[in-house]
Amino acid sequence: MSDFPDDMPFFDEAPSPRATPARAPAQGGGIAARAMAARQGSAPDYLKGLNEEQRLAVETIDGPVLVLAGAGTGKTRVLTTRIAHILSLGRAFPSQILAVTFTNKAAREMKQRVGLLVGEAVEGMPWLGTFHSIGVKMLRRHAELAGLRSDFTILDTDDVIRLIKQLIQAEGLDDKRWPARQFAMMIDGWKNKGLGPSEIPEGDARAFANGKGRQLYQAYQDRLKTLNACDFGDLLCHPIRIFRGNPDVLKEYHKRFKYILVDEYQDTNTAQYMWLRLLAQETGAPGQKNVCCVGDDDQSIYGWRGAEVDNILRFDKDFPGAVVIRLERNYRSTAHILGAASHLIAHNEGRLGKTLFTEKVEDDDSRVNVHAAWDSEEEARAVGEEIETAQRKGHKLNDMAILVRASFQMREFEDRFVTLGLNYRVIGGPRFYERQEIRDAMAYFRVVAQPADDLAFERIVNVPKRGLGEAAVRQVHDTARALRIPMLEAASNLAESDELKPKPRAALREVAANFERWQKALDNTPHTELAETILEESGYTDMWKNDRSAEAPGRLENLKELIRSMEEYESLRSFLEHVALVMDSEKNEDLDAVNIMTLHSAKGLEFETVFLPGWEEGLFPHQRSLDEGGRSGLEEERRLAYVGVTRAKKNLHIWFVSNRRIHGLWQSTIPSRFLDELPEAHVEVAEAGNSYGGYGGGSFAGGRGGRQNPYGASRFDNVGQDSGSFSNTYATPGWQRAQANRNEATDRNWGSRSGHAVERIGYGETDSGYGAGRGSVKSRTIEGELVAKSVSDTPSPFKVGDRVFHQKFGNGNVSVVDGNKLTIDFDKAGQKRVLDGFVTGI
DNA sequence: CATCCATCCGGGGGG
DNA sequence: CGGATGGATG
């Protein structure tokens, strides 16, 4: 493995400026010309326009460097310019730079931007890609060292679950009691930590399948090997093991990569970290560690996926002598937005510490708007109105985004926008290649390209229906296992034997004959044509044509799209390779539409105007983050809030509602603690407008109950009483109504699962990192507040037939009592289910 | 093999 | 409450 076939020198000869014929320097066409300009003292133009810190980050190319790049500080620009700089100095060939990202999108963008800086030569950067695409590339080279052949297939999560299910059944275990999905997640978790079957903690091993966890994991790995397949985790774990067991192989890579760059370093998991450390031990020459990691600890939001913020926090210990460069000059947002973001994130403890600033301070910039709404419906209505108003003022819908914490929040906005006739797009829905029809089609192609791909075979052997029931498929399966041959071959054998009934036998014979024919056609038919033939002849397209469900036309359209996208690839095989790792649906930029997405998928994006709805305790921060993650869970939620706030360039609107329907029940909610953590100076509390008052503000204007907020003192508690210390915007009637409602909401929101009381943890303690004396959030104490009272063992004070009043729905009669859940026939609103705490007897 | 019903569960989702 | 899933049923 001493030579790398793709080692295509980017330059014709040695990478010295002299080697390339001189071009007109002013045109900025050639790298050589730029390099020459650099030598002559005047900075090459790609460095122009960088600020001091950015330039330092670009030019410090030797030795370990950590670039802490705050939101909107030009991170991608630094990365791409740094690559251009290395190339233009002639310090490395493009093929000697390892540049890793997390997503295909980021990789694509980086390729494109390097291309713009450097010329057409992006193809010369074979090692710019995602962790996984680079992992596959390495693994294909050394597959035999992992017990695989280099044409191994990559299984997606769906395949993995089906495979595990088979193994669980083969083990004689109850697959209901031990769900394959859950075990797949466990394996994923282990692989994120780089742990093989023999390395997993004893406790983990015992936790699943009556202590058979380890054995099952081992069986899974063995099965993958016989299938000549691997899962996503293996794409990194195998290379790690290969590097460790074969120092000569690792050495090849040490010699090869002169520079290593990593994007979004705060999102790396342990396996990625190990992989990186192995490679970064040496770059090019002994003792050289030219590794540059770029990231932002304040934007680490993937802990639940195995990311270790600790990796970035520890960088200078992993690489002694590392240069740490902070990018804090923000080019995206107004001073108000940055002020809000910085103040918010300062409440986190575990961070390296950065403060964003901007130089442009415009007088007419608006402050961050906080809005209260009665319920999520009104929230959607009001946001819709604001969007329409902005649109009338000439703003593009494309420049607006609604960023939600949980995807269920989207529906209400979609409904509203449909009624308004307002265009919207949802970003990050189900991914293209995860759709059923795409996976089915892919399974056909996989079997043709890789006859041993049993999982693919099993998936489509009876799709469309061919009368091959469970029994027939099992027989094929068993024969294949017994003879140690692929299922396709077994099917072909069985079709010739008389072990099956005539009907399945004929069906199998046809399937086997079809695949044989397609395989023969593989090398002498254009692959798109072959793909179409396969889908036609197999009856797959007909299946959807005959399906008169609403989705069928869309599915056919998707299949066409699949074939279209194949055209860009050389062969069926190269297409399959890419589709396993790449393939995402692209948004239609032509349409002017509001963007709706989760906060997670908003990372890296920016919009003129941003709406952040649902800032309520329990939803944001999400209760489960608090329950499972404690303090660090809360901090991750806060980082998520920070990500949301920093997406906005000019206008930011944060919303919270007083009532939200969770799991079908109306629950009263209280404003998110994150609202309290925003600095008053940059926030304005907006009057909620006419719709809010509609519920008779007078009805509870008198401060019902006057209950003390159990979560401790809040800025919101004192509105109207202590006007001196607060901006008078907090004294608006709408705010006070929200306030009154906030005090109403206490112990009965956000039920725990299965009716058990859940202790709220990770809240309060001290208000670390936040300047004392700011008063508003200082005095919280931990109280072990019970979030949810048990649902059914508290008898309800109401009985069937009682006449009651509900703040949202008005008067009604109780028709069913189920613990503290009431079904009420409201005079106006119809039948609803609500918790008894929200109604009063009349 | 298709359809119906019971049951479970509710968070973020790349490669 | 609503959807996704899986077993039972005609």
Tab-separated table of C-alpha atoms in Angstrom, chain A residues 57-462:
chain	number	residue	atom	x	y	z
A	57	ALA	CA	-5.391	31.797	12.104
A	58	VAL	CA	-4.687	31.494	8.405
A	59	GLU	CA	-0.986	32.135	8.579
A	60	THR	CA	-0.066	30.080	11.635
A	61	ILE	CA	0.276	26.909	9.674
A	62	ASP	CA	2.988	25.065	11.578
A	63	GLY	CA	2.229	23.283	14.795
A	64	PRO	CA	-1.069	22.668	16.538
A	65	VAL	CA	-3.614	25.461	16.373
A	66	LEU	CA	-7.017	25.745	17.946
A	67	VAL	CA	-9.270	28.345	16.426
A	68	LEU	CA	-12.150	29.221	18.698
A	69	ALA	CA	-14.539	30.675	16.250
A	70	GLY	CA	-17.648	32.260	17.667
A	71	ALA	CA	-20.848	32.350	15.717
A	72	GLY	CA	-20.621	34.509	12.643
A	73	THR	CA	-16.928	35.256	12.946
A	74	GLY	CA	-15.874	33.911	9.579
A	75	LYS	CA	-14.951	30.373	10.494
A	76	THR	CA	-15.398	28.838	7.081
A	77	ARG	CA	-13.535	31.673	5.522
A	78	VAL	CA	-10.583	31.028	7.796
A	79	LEU	CA	-10.569	27.330	7.025
A	80	THR	CA	-10.747	27.738	3.295
A	81	THR	CA	-8.269	30.573	3.175
A	82	ARG	CA	-5.899	28.573	5.294
A	83	ILE	CA	-5.998	25.757	2.773
A	84	ALA	CA	-5.465	28.212	-0.057
A	85	HIS	CA	-2.566	29.683	1.844
A	86	ILE	CA	-0.872	26.345	2.412
A	87	LEU	CA	-1.259	25.516	-1.247
A	88	SER	CA	-0.086	28.835	-2.463
A	89	LEU	CA	3.032	28.736	-0.319
A	90	GLY	CA	3.733	25.401	-1.910
A	91	ARG	CA	3.881	23.719	1.461
A	92	ALA	CA	1.771	20.794	0.381
A	93	PHE	CA	0.049	19.235	-2.578
A	94	PRO	CA	-3.714	19.298	-2.385
A	95	SER	CA	-3.583	15.562	-1.864
A	96	GLN	CA	-1.444	16.051	1.217
A	97	ILE	CA	-4.042	17.997	3.117
A	98	LEU	CA	-6.544	16.184	5.267
A	99	ALA	CA	-9.589	18.344	5.879
A	100	VAL	CA	-12.484	16.862	7.799
A	101	THR	CA	-16.017	18.030	8.309
A	102	PHE	CA	-19.125	16.475	9.817
A	103	THR	CA	-21.666	16.965	7.122
A	104	ASN	CA	-21.594	16.575	3.402
A	105	LYS	CA	-22.981	20.037	3.131
A	106	ALA	CA	-20.024	21.522	4.946
A	107	ALA	CA	-17.623	19.472	2.843
A	108	ARG	CA	-19.293	20.603	-0.345
A	109	GLU	CA	-19.208	24.206	0.703
A	110	MET	CA	-15.574	24.004	1.648
A	111	LYS	CA	-14.641	22.364	-1.639
A	112	GLN	CA	-16.447	25.020	-3.514
A	113	ARG	CA	-14.921	27.887	-1.608
A	114	VAL	CA	-11.418	26.522	-1.823
A	115	GLY	CA	-12.091	26.186	-5.521
A	116	LEU	CA	-13.010	29.844	-5.767
A	117	LEU	CA	-9.829	30.866	-4.011
A	118	VAL	CA	-7.492	28.565	-5.769
A	119	GLY	CA	-8.888	27.859	-9.195
A	120	GLU	CA	-10.502	24.829	-10.675
A	121	ALA	CA	-8.342	22.370	-8.867
A	122	VAL	CA	-10.717	21.152	-6.171
A	123	GLU	CA	-10.667	17.678	-7.591
A	124	GLY	CA	-7.092	17.668	-6.469
A	125	MET	CA	-8.241	17.579	-2.853
A	126	PRO	CA	-9.121	13.940	-2.392
A	127	TRP	CA	-8.922	14.102	1.377
A	128	LEU	CA	-11.390	16.854	1.972
A	129	GLY	CA	-14.577	15.249	3.200
A	130	THR	CA	-16.616	14.035	6.102
A	131	PHE	CA	-15.161	11.809	8.782
A	132	HIS	CA	-17.104	8.978	7.290
A	133	SER	CA	-16.305	9.486	3.640
A	134	ILE	CA	-12.627	9.666	4.488
A	135	GLY	CA	-13.056	6.658	6.725
A	136	VAL	CA	-14.538	4.619	3.871
A	137	LYS	CA	-11.746	5.661	1.616
A	138	MET	CA	-9.153	4.451	4.069
A	139	LEU	CA	-11.040	1.301	4.848
A	140	ARG	CA	-11.375	0.348	1.196
A	141	ARG	CA	-7.619	0.547	0.884
A	142	HIS	CA	-6.950	-1.691	3.832
A	143	ALA	CA	-10.155	-3.665	3.990
A	144	GLU	CA	-8.380	-6.980	4.327
A	145	LEU	CA	-6.828	-5.800	7.585
A	146	ALA	CA	-10.338	-5.561	8.991
A	147	GLY	CA	-11.413	-8.891	7.562
A	148	LEU	CA	-13.372	-7.328	4.739
A	149	ARG	CA	-13.056	-7.174	1.003
A	150	SER	CA	-12.607	-3.761	-0.482
A	151	ASP	CA	-16.038	-3.843	-2.092
A	152	PHE	CA	-17.821	-4.065	1.260
A	153	THR	CA	-21.242	-2.494	1.531
A	154	ILE	CA	-22.254	0.143	4.027
A	155	LEU	CA	-25.430	-0.606	5.909
A	156	ASP	CA	-27.797	2.108	6.928
A	157	THR	CA	-29.626	2.087	10.232
A	158	ASP	CA	-32.618	0.313	8.787
A	159	ASP	CA	-30.502	-2.604	7.588
A	160	VAL	CA	-28.731	-2.698	10.903
A	161	ILE	CA	-31.952	-2.992	12.848
A	162	ARG	CA	-33.235	-5.804	10.688
A	163	LEU	CA	-29.963	-7.624	11.036
A	164	ILE	CA	-29.906	-7.257	14.795
A	165	LYS	CA	-33.454	-8.441	15.003
A	166	GLN	CA	-32.460	-11.631	13.235
A	167	LEU	CA	-29.606	-12.109	15.655
A	168	ILE	CA	-31.810	-11.572	18.672
A	169	GLN	CA	-34.237	-14.156	17.384
A	170	ALA	CA	-31.432	-16.536	16.522
A	171	GLU	CA	-30.304	-16.213	20.115
A	172	GLY	CA	-33.721	-17.455	21.168
A	173	LEU	CA	-34.548	-14.147	22.820
A	174	ASP	CA	-37.853	-12.366	22.836
A	175	ASP	CA	-37.489	-9.536	20.349
A	176	LYS	CA	-40.322	-7.672	21.991
A	177	ARG	CA	-38.630	-7.570	25.299
A	178	TRP	CA	-35.300	-6.707	23.738
A	179	PRO	CA	-35.973	-4.339	20.880
A	180	ALA	CA	-33.449	-4.413	18.050
A	181	ARG	CA	-33.728	-0.674	17.698
A	182	GLN	CA	-32.550	-0.184	21.226
A	183	PHE	CA	-29.616	-2.516	20.806
A	184	ALA	CA	-28.670	-0.774	17.575
A	185	MET	CA	-28.525	2.437	19.533
A	186	MET	CA	-26.365	0.826	22.166
A	187	ILE	CA	-23.953	-0.430	19.531
A	188	ASP	CA	-23.877	3.011	18.013
A	189	GLY	CA	-23.040	4.440	21.403
A	190	TRP	CA	-20.224	1.982	21.908
A	191	LYS	CA	-18.808	2.677	18.493
A	192	ASN	CA	-18.978	6.394	19.152
A	193	LYS	CA	-16.618	5.645	21.988
A	194	GLY	CA	-14.493	3.385	19.829
A	195	LEU	CA	-15.292	0.289	21.877
A	196	GLY	CA	-15.276	-3.181	20.371
A	197	PRO	CA	-17.204	-6.139	21.855
A	198	SER	CA	-14.378	-7.039	24.211
A	199	GLU	CA	-13.978	-3.496	25.441
A	200	ILE	CA	-17.440	-2.502	26.487
A	201	PRO	CA	-18.061	-1.992	30.194
A	202	GLU	CA	-19.359	-5.006	32.032
A	203	GLY	CA	-22.445	-3.115	33.118
A	204	ASP	CA	-23.367	-2.236	29.557
A	205	ALA	CA	-22.851	-5.814	28.486
A	206	ARG	CA	-25.167	-7.071	31.182
A	207	ALA	CA	-27.820	-4.480	30.655
A	208	PHE	CA	-29.168	-6.031	27.500
A	209	ALA	CA	-30.685	-9.420	26.733
A	210	ASN	CA	-30.141	-11.138	30.066
A	211	GLY	CA	-26.471	-10.324	30.079
A	212	LYS	CA	-25.907	-11.398	26.524
A	213	GLY	CA	-25.065	-7.896	25.346
A	214	ARG	CA	-21.437	-8.540	24.684
A	215	GLN	CA	-22.090	-11.846	22.984
A	216	LEU	CA	-24.735	-10.246	20.810
A	217	TYR	CA	-22.425	-7.400	19.861
A	218	GLN	CA	-19.772	-9.930	18.915
A	219	ALA	CA	-22.287	-11.924	16.889
A	220	TYR	CA	-23.275	-8.729	15.133
A	221	GLN	CA	-19.696	-7.953	14.179
A	222	ASP	CA	-19.167	-11.522	12.968
A	223	ARG	CA	-22.272	-11.345	10.883
A	224	LEU	CA	-21.162	-8.071	9.330
A	225	LYS	CA	-17.913	-9.698	8.375
A	226	THR	CA	-19.609	-12.611	6.626
A	227	LEU	CA	-21.879	-10.174	4.856
A	228	ASN	CA	-18.831	-8.190	3.806
A	229	ALA	CA	-20.500	-5.155	5.275
A	230	CYS	CA	-20.012	-2.514	7.890
A	231	ASP	CA	-22.088	0.093	9.635
A	232	PHE	CA	-21.377	3.794	9.970
A	233	GLY	CA	-19.518	3.362	13.208
A	234	ASP	CA	-17.153	0.850	11.652
A	235	LEU	CA	-16.047	3.399	9.109
A	236	LEU	CA	-14.056	4.966	11.907
A	237	CYS	CA	-13.581	2.061	14.282
A	238	HIS	CA	-12.003	-0.219	11.696
A	239	PRO	CA	-9.430	2.365	10.640
A	240	ILE	CA	-8.596	3.033	14.282
A	241	ARG	CA	-7.977	-0.638	14.861
A	242	ILE	CA	-6.000	-0.923	11.646
A	243	PHE	CA	-3.785	2.009	12.594
A	244	ARG	CA	-3.152	0.573	16.014
A	245	GLY	CA	-2.364	-2.900	14.767
A	246	ASN	CA	-0.345	-1.865	11.745
A	247	PRO	CA	2.117	0.910	12.485
A	248	ASP	CA	3.413	0.763	8.942
A	249	VAL	CA	0.001	1.653	7.579
A	250	LEU	CA	-0.336	4.544	9.981
A	251	LYS	CA	3.118	5.678	8.968
A	252	GLU	CA	1.989	5.942	5.367
A	253	TYR	CA	-0.612	8.412	6.411
A	254	HIS	CA	1.792	10.308	8.610
A	255	LYS	CA	4.034	10.781	5.627
A	256	ARG	CA	1.165	11.663	3.407
A	257	PHE	CA	-0.693	14.297	5.361
A	258	LYS	CA	1.350	17.426	5.876
A	259	TYR	CA	-1.581	19.404	7.214
A	260	ILE	CA	-4.709	18.371	9.019
A	261	LEU	CA	-7.753	20.583	9.450
A	262	VAL	CA	-10.876	19.788	11.386
A	263	ASP	CA	-14.125	21.694	11.265
A	264	GLU	CA	-16.658	21.802	14.130
A	265	TYR	CA	-14.217	20.226	16.508
A	266	GLN	CA	-16.628	20.633	19.419
A	267	ASP	CA	-18.831	17.992	17.825
A	268	THR	CA	-16.244	15.224	17.679
A	269	ASN	CA	-16.985	12.044	19.557
A	270	THR	CA	-14.435	9.816	21.205
A	271	ALA	CA	-13.885	7.601	18.171
A	272	GLN	CA	-13.346	10.573	15.919
A	273	TYR	CA	-10.967	11.981	18.471
A	274	MET	CA	-8.960	8.763	18.638
A	275	TRP	CA	-8.827	8.532	14.873
A	276	LEU	CA	-7.651	12.106	14.666
A	277	ARG	CA	-5.048	11.754	17.354
A	278	LEU	CA	-3.544	8.754	15.629
A	279	LEU	CA	-3.267	10.636	12.378
A	280	ALA	CA	-2.108	13.884	13.933
A	281	GLN	CA	0.774	12.357	15.861
A	282	GLU	CA	2.944	13.320	12.990
A	283	THR	CA	2.327	15.318	9.868
A	284	GLY	CA	4.841	15.105	7.092
A	285	ALA	CA	8.008	15.128	9.173
A	286	PRO	CA	8.998	13.688	12.568
A	287	GLY	CA	7.825	15.839	15.409
A	288	GLN	CA	5.576	17.940	13.221
A	289	LYS	CA	1.986	18.200	14.338
A	290	ASN	CA	0.382	20.524	11.858
A	291	VAL	CA	-3.126	20.112	13.048
A	292	CYS	CA	-5.659	22.880	13.108
A	293	CYS	CA	-9.003	22.388	14.793
A	294	VAL	CA	-11.740	24.936	14.420
A	295	GLY	CA	-14.800	25.025	16.562
A	296	ASP	CA	-16.896	26.748	19.169
A	297	ASP	CA	-17.464	25.144	22.528
A	298	ASP	CA	-20.515	27.353	22.949
A	299	GLN	CA	-22.160	25.683	19.994
A	300	SER	CA	-21.706	22.111	21.093
A	301	ILE	CA	-25.229	20.745	20.854
A	302	TYR	CA	-24.710	17.119	19.977
A	303	GLY	CA	-23.780	15.605	23.291
A	304	TRP	CA	-26.728	13.238	22.973
A	305	ARG	CA	-25.123	11.870	19.852
A	306	GLY	CA	-21.855	11.136	21.579
A	307	ALA	CA	-20.044	14.413	21.012
A	308	GLU	CA	-17.563	15.256	23.740
A	309	VAL	CA	-17.203	18.974	24.362
A	310	ASP	CA	-14.282	17.927	26.414
A	311	ASN	CA	-12.279	17.284	23.261
A	312	ILE	CA	-12.171	20.957	22.460
A	313	LEU	CA	-11.785	22.038	26.069
A	314	ARG	CA	-8.732	19.798	26.342
A	315	PHE	CA	-7.052	20.651	23.079
A	316	ASP	CA	-4.064	22.452	24.511
A	317	LYS	CA	-3.356	19.536	26.812
A	318	ASP	CA	-3.545	17.045	23.969
A	319	PHE	CA	-1.263	19.195	21.896
A	320	PRO	CA	1.140	20.983	24.191
A	321	GLY	CA	2.291	24.288	22.886
A	322	ALA	CA	-0.853	24.724	20.835
A	323	VAL	CA	-1.638	28.211	19.679
A	324	VAL	CA	-5.155	29.214	20.591
A	325	ILE	CA	-6.755	31.895	18.479
A	326	ARG	CA	-10.096	33.434	19.333
A	327	LEU	CA	-12.344	34.846	16.696
A	328	GLU	CA	-14.790	37.112	18.463
A	329	ARG	CA	-15.413	39.771	15.913
A	330	ASN	CA	-18.850	39.082	14.609
A	331	TYR	CA	-19.976	40.117	11.165
A	332	ARG	CA	-23.469	38.806	11.306
A	333	SER	CA	-25.658	40.296	14.001
A	334	THR	CA	-26.561	43.570	15.592
A	335	ALA	CA	-25.115	44.652	18.906
A	336	HIS	CA	-28.411	43.919	20.630
A	337	ILE	CA	-28.510	40.361	19.394
A	338	LEU	CA	-24.892	39.759	20.298
A	339	GLY	CA	-25.415	41.303	23.701
A	340	ALA	CA	-28.329	39.005	24.329
A	341	ALA	CA	-26.429	35.954	23.143
A	342	SER	CA	-23.307	36.695	25.138
A	343	HIS	CA	-25.167	37.378	28.322
A	344	LEU	CA	-27.159	34.216	27.960
A	345	ILE	CA	-24.227	31.930	27.311
A	346	ALA	CA	-22.257	33.485	30.173
A	347	HIS	CA	-24.500	31.422	32.459
A	348	ASN	CA	-22.653	28.301	31.417
A	349	GLU	CA	-19.762	27.060	33.457
A	350	GLY	CA	-17.896	24.641	31.277
A	351	ARG	CA	-16.620	26.890	28.568
A	352	LEU	CA	-13.437	28.411	27.316
A	353	GLY	CA	-14.937	31.848	27.252
A	354	LYS	CA	-15.385	34.165	24.367
A	355	THR	CA	-17.387	37.309	23.961
A	356	LEU	CA	-18.693	38.284	20.605
A	357	PHE	CA	-18.586	41.881	19.598
A	358	THR	CA	-19.378	43.917	16.589
A	359	GLU	CA	-18.077	47.203	15.400
A	360	LYS	CA	-21.137	48.348	13.643
A	361	VAL	CA	-23.560	49.937	16.017
A	362	GLU	CA	-26.612	51.340	14.353
A	363	ASP	CA	-29.025	53.479	16.269
A	364	ASP	CA	-32.074	52.071	14.618
A	365	ASP	CA	-31.314	48.461	15.374
A	366	SER	CA	-34.166	46.995	17.279
A	367	ARG	CA	-33.739	45.179	20.514
A	368	VAL	CA	-34.497	41.522	20.924
A	369	ASN	CA	-38.245	41.193	21.162
A	370	VAL	CA	-39.834	38.927	23.702
A	371	HIS	CA	-43.481	38.155	23.098
A	372	ALA	CA	-46.048	36.363	25.173
A	373	ALA	CA	-48.957	34.492	23.698
A	374	TRP	CA	-51.821	32.695	25.266
A	375	ASP	CA	-51.282	29.406	23.526
A	376	SER	CA	-49.409	27.891	20.648
A	377	GLU	CA	-52.200	28.633	18.226
A	378	GLU	CA	-52.036	32.294	19.001
A	379	GLU	CA	-48.283	32.140	18.850
A	380	ALA	CA	-48.473	30.826	15.307
A	381	ARG	CA	-51.090	33.363	14.368
A	382	ALA	CA	-49.082	36.266	15.694
A	383	VAL	CA	-45.863	35.099	14.087
A	384	GLY	CA	-47.733	34.734	10.827
A	385	GLU	CA	-48.960	38.299	11.137
A	386	GLU	CA	-45.507	39.599	11.822
A	387	ILE	CA	-44.187	37.762	8.816
A	388	GLU	CA	-46.867	39.199	6.593
A	389	THR	CA	-46.181	42.673	7.873
A	390	ALA	CA	-42.496	42.280	7.183
A	391	GLN	CA	-43.285	40.927	3.764
A	392	ARG	CA	-45.392	43.959	2.990
A	393	LYS	CA	-42.436	46.111	3.929
A	394	GLY	CA	-40.455	44.358	1.246
A	395	HIS	CA	-38.650	41.682	3.227
A	396	LYS	CA	-38.098	38.343	1.574
A	397	LEU	CA	-39.620	35.274	3.142
A	398	ASN	CA	-36.363	33.509	2.374
A	399	ASP	CA	-34.690	35.780	4.889
A	400	MET	CA	-36.964	34.672	7.712
A	401	ALA	CA	-36.833	31.551	9.766
A	402	ILE	CA	-38.743	29.914	12.563
A	403	LEU	CA	-36.498	27.794	14.722
A	404	VAL	CA	-38.213	25.358	17.039
A	405	ARG	CA	-36.922	23.144	19.797
A	406	ALA	CA	-38.995	20.115	18.906
A	407	SER	CA	-40.418	19.168	15.562
A	408	PHE	CA	-43.971	18.819	16.847
A	409	GLN	CA	-44.011	22.590	17.192
A	410	MET	CA	-43.803	22.909	13.430
A	411	ARG	CA	-47.281	21.682	12.691
A	412	GLU	CA	-49.058	24.642	14.152
A	413	PHE	CA	-47.017	27.022	12.053
A	414	GLU	CA	-47.561	24.978	8.948
A	415	ASP	CA	-51.291	24.920	9.528
A	416	ARG	CA	-51.359	28.622	9.999
A	417	PHE	CA	-49.261	29.336	6.923
A	418	VAL	CA	-51.423	27.097	4.810
A	419	THR	CA	-54.466	29.106	5.848
A	420	LEU	CA	-52.666	32.330	5.153
A	421	GLY	CA	-51.367	31.094	1.843
A	422	LEU	CA	-47.862	31.877	3.016
A	423	ASN	CA	-45.081	29.878	1.421
A	424	TYR	CA	-42.931	27.917	3.750
A	425	ARG	CA	-40.394	25.144	3.601
A	426	VAL	CA	-39.446	22.672	6.242
A	427	ILE	CA	-35.754	22.010	6.386
A	428	GLY	CA	-34.437	18.740	7.685
A	429	GLY	CA	-37.452	16.499	7.369
A	430	PRO	CA	-37.134	12.861	6.474
A	431	ARG	CA	-34.108	12.509	4.303
A	432	PHE	CA	-34.381	11.535	0.716
A	433	TYR	CA	-32.554	8.267	0.926
A	434	GLU	CA	-34.474	7.201	3.971
A	435	ARG	CA	-37.710	7.038	2.096
A	436	GLN	CA	-39.153	3.637	1.563
A	437	GLU	CA	-39.215	3.742	-2.237
A	438	ILE	CA	-35.643	4.963	-2.435
A	439	ARG	CA	-34.404	2.260	-0.121
A	440	ASP	CA	-36.301	-0.392	-2.027
A	441	ALA	CA	-34.871	0.750	-5.333
A	442	MET	CA	-31.423	0.936	-3.804
A	443	ALA	CA	-31.815	-2.575	-2.492
A	444	TYR	CA	-32.411	-3.823	-6.029
A	445	PHE	CA	-29.323	-2.038	-7.238
A	446	ARG	CA	-27.291	-3.345	-4.361
A	447	VAL	CA	-28.140	-6.942	-5.078
A	448	VAL	CA	-27.202	-6.464	-8.703
A	449	ALA	CA	-23.884	-4.858	-7.843
A	450	GLN	CA	-23.182	-7.041	-4.846
A	451	PRO	CA	-24.934	-10.408	-5.072
A	452	ALA	CA	-23.875	-11.287	-1.546
A	453	ASP	CA	-25.854	-8.420	-0.048
A	454	ASP	CA	-28.391	-10.559	1.756
A	455	LEU	CA	-30.003	-7.701	3.620
A	456	ALA	CA	-30.832	-5.947	0.409
A	457	PHE	CA	-32.049	-9.204	-1.066
A	458	GLU	CA	-34.346	-9.875	1.842
A	459	ARG	CA	-35.719	-6.411	1.627
A	460	ILE	CA	-36.990	-6.708	-1.917
A	461	VAL	CA	-37.382	-10.422	-2.509
A	462	ASN	CA	-41.095	-9.985	-2.006
